[in-house]
Short mmCIF file of C-alpha atoms in Angstrom, two decimals:
data_model
loop_
_atom_site.label_atom_id
_atom_site.label_comp_id
_atom_site.label_asym_id
_atom_site.label_seq_id
_atom_site.Cartn_x
_atom_site.Cartn_y
_atom_site.Cartn_z
CA MET A 1 1.30 -12.07 -12.56
CA SER A 2 -0.34 -11.94 -9.39
CA ARG A 3 1.56 -11.49 -5.73
CA PRO A 4 0.49 -13.07 -2.06
CA ALA A 5 0.09 -10.18 0.30
CA GLU A 6 -1.01 -10.44 3.82
CA LEU A 7 -3.87 -8.25 5.13
CA VAL A 8 -2.02 -6.55 8.75
CA ARG A 9 -5.00 -4.22 9.09
CA ASP A 10 -8.33 -3.24 8.00
CA THR A 11 -9.28 0.12 9.50
CA GLU A 12 -12.43 2.77 8.49
CA MET A 13 -11.21 6.38 9.30
CA THR A 14 -13.03 9.04 9.71
CA ALA A 15 -12.36 13.03 10.80
CA PRO A 16 -10.39 14.42 12.68
CA SER A 17 -8.41 11.41 12.57
CA GLY A 18 -4.54 10.64 14.17
CA THR A 19 -1.61 9.67 11.99
CA THR A 20 -1.03 6.34 10.74
CA ILE A 21 2.20 5.14 10.11
CA LEU A 22 3.38 2.40 7.92
CA TYR A 23 6.69 0.79 7.96
CA PRO A 24 7.72 -1.55 5.49
CA SER A 25 9.43 -4.09 7.54
CA SER A 26 6.88 -4.33 9.98
CA GLY A 27 3.45 -4.82 8.79
CA GLY A 28 4.09 -3.42 4.76
CA ASN A 29 3.27 -0.48 2.87
CA ILE A 30 0.14 -1.37 0.32
CA HIS A 31 -2.29 0.22 1.10
CA THR A 32 -5.55 1.27 -0.23
CA PHE A 33 -8.49 4.65 0.32
CA GLN A 34 -11.62 3.88 -0.69
CA ALA A 35 -13.44 7.41 -0.26
CA ILE A 36 -17.25 7.29 1.10
CA THR A 37 -17.49 11.80 1.08
CA PRO A 38 -15.10 13.79 -0.48
CA CYS A 39 -12.01 13.98 0.49
CA ALA A 40 -8.45 14.56 0.79
CA ILE A 41 -5.48 12.29 1.20
CA LEU A 42 -2.11 13.68 2.76
CA ASP A 43 0.02 10.69 2.19
CA ILE A 44 3.63 11.41 3.38
CA LEU A 45 6.25 9.07 2.03
CA SER A 46 10.15 9.23 3.49
CA PRO A 47 12.11 8.52 1.57
CA PRO A 48 10.07 9.59 -1.37
CA TYR A 49 9.50 7.29 -3.98
CA SER A 50 12.63 7.52 -6.47
CA SER A 51 13.16 5.05 -9.16
CA GLU A 52 17.13 6.22 -9.89
CA HIS A 53 17.62 5.29 -5.77
CA GLY A 54 15.42 2.14 -6.34
CA ARG A 55 12.11 2.97 -4.60
CA HIS A 56 9.48 2.65 -7.08
CA CYS A 57 6.01 3.61 -6.86
CA THR A 58 3.98 0.61 -7.91
CA TYR A 59 0.28 0.45 -8.05
CA PHE A 60 -1.53 -2.52 -7.29
CA ARG A 61 -5.59 -4.20 -7.38
CA LYS A 62 -7.01 -7.65 -6.09
CA SER A 63 -6.46 -10.13 -8.53
CA PRO A 64 -9.97 -11.06 -10.24
CA ARG A 65 -8.29 -14.98 -10.64
CA ARG A 66 -10.17 -17.52 -8.81
CA ASP A 67 -7.57 -20.41 -8.98
CA LEU A 68 -5.47 -18.86 -6.07
CA PRO A 69 -4.75 -19.77 -2.75
CA GLY A 70 -6.31 -18.50 0.15
CA GLU A 71 -3.32 -20.02 2.22
CA LEU A 72 0.17 -19.63 1.51
CA GLN A 73 3.14 -21.83 3.79
CA LEU A 74 6.44 -19.68 4.09
CA ASN A 75 9.42 -21.42 4.83
CA GLY A 76 8.05 -24.92 4.74
CA MET A 77 7.14 -23.52 8.35
CA MET A 78 4.75 -20.88 8.66
CA THR A 79 1.00 -20.65 7.04
CA ILE A 80 -0.44 -17.49 6.27
CA SER A 81 -4.31 -18.19 6.09
CA ASP A 82 -5.71 -14.08 5.42
CA VAL A 83 -3.63 -13.72 1.25
CA THR A 84 -4.68 -11.70 -0.74
CA TRP A 85 -3.56 -11.82 -4.60
CA LEU A 86 -2.54 -8.75 -6.05
CA GLU A 87 -1.76 -7.90 -9.72
CA GLU A 88 0.11 -4.61 -10.82
CA PHE A 89 -1.80 -1.90 -13.27
CA GLN A 90 -1.33 1.46 -14.28
CA PRO A 91 -3.59 3.83 -12.94
CA PRO A 92 -6.37 6.09 -14.83
CA ASP A 93 -5.37 9.19 -16.83
CA ASN A 94 -7.61 10.82 -14.00
CA PHE A 95 -5.56 10.07 -10.79
CA VAL A 96 -3.65 12.87 -9.80
CA ILE A 97 -0.79 13.13 -7.46
CA ARG A 98 0.67 16.32 -6.36
CA ARG A 99 4.44 16.37 -4.77
CA GLY A 100 5.08 18.62 -2.39
CA GLN A 101 7.90 19.00 0.73
CA TYR A 102 7.26 18.00 3.79
CA LYS A 103 7.88 20.74 6.53
CA GLY A 104 6.25 19.27 9.84
CA PRO A 105 7.26 17.59 12.86
CA VAL A 106 10.44 15.09 12.73
CA ILE A 107 8.37 10.90 12.70
CA ARG A 108 10.55 8.50 14.14
CA ARG A 109 9.78 4.83 14.74
#
C-alpha cells in the first residue's frame, strides 16, 4: 500500500555539520540518509521507538508505481503539490542499528 508524503526539506550535509531536529508535528519525521563517502550517522530518537508503547519503527521507500498523483488535496481545501508516494519495506539483513543511551545535553523545542 502506498502512502503520500510531502517533501519538507532536501538538504545535502557535509562534515562538520550542526544538529538537525525533526519533529513529527511540524515538518515530519520521515528521513533518508545517502552516504557519498563512508560515514556513520548518529540518529537520536526521543522518546525511543517502542512497539509496546505505540512508537513503531517503519521503513519506507519511494513507490515504483507511476499511476499515483503528484498533487494531493487535503480536506477539500489545501493542495500539496510536491507529493512523494512511499511504501513500507523490510530493511536488508546487513542493515545494522546499534542502540545506546543518549547522555548528551537536554534537547528542547
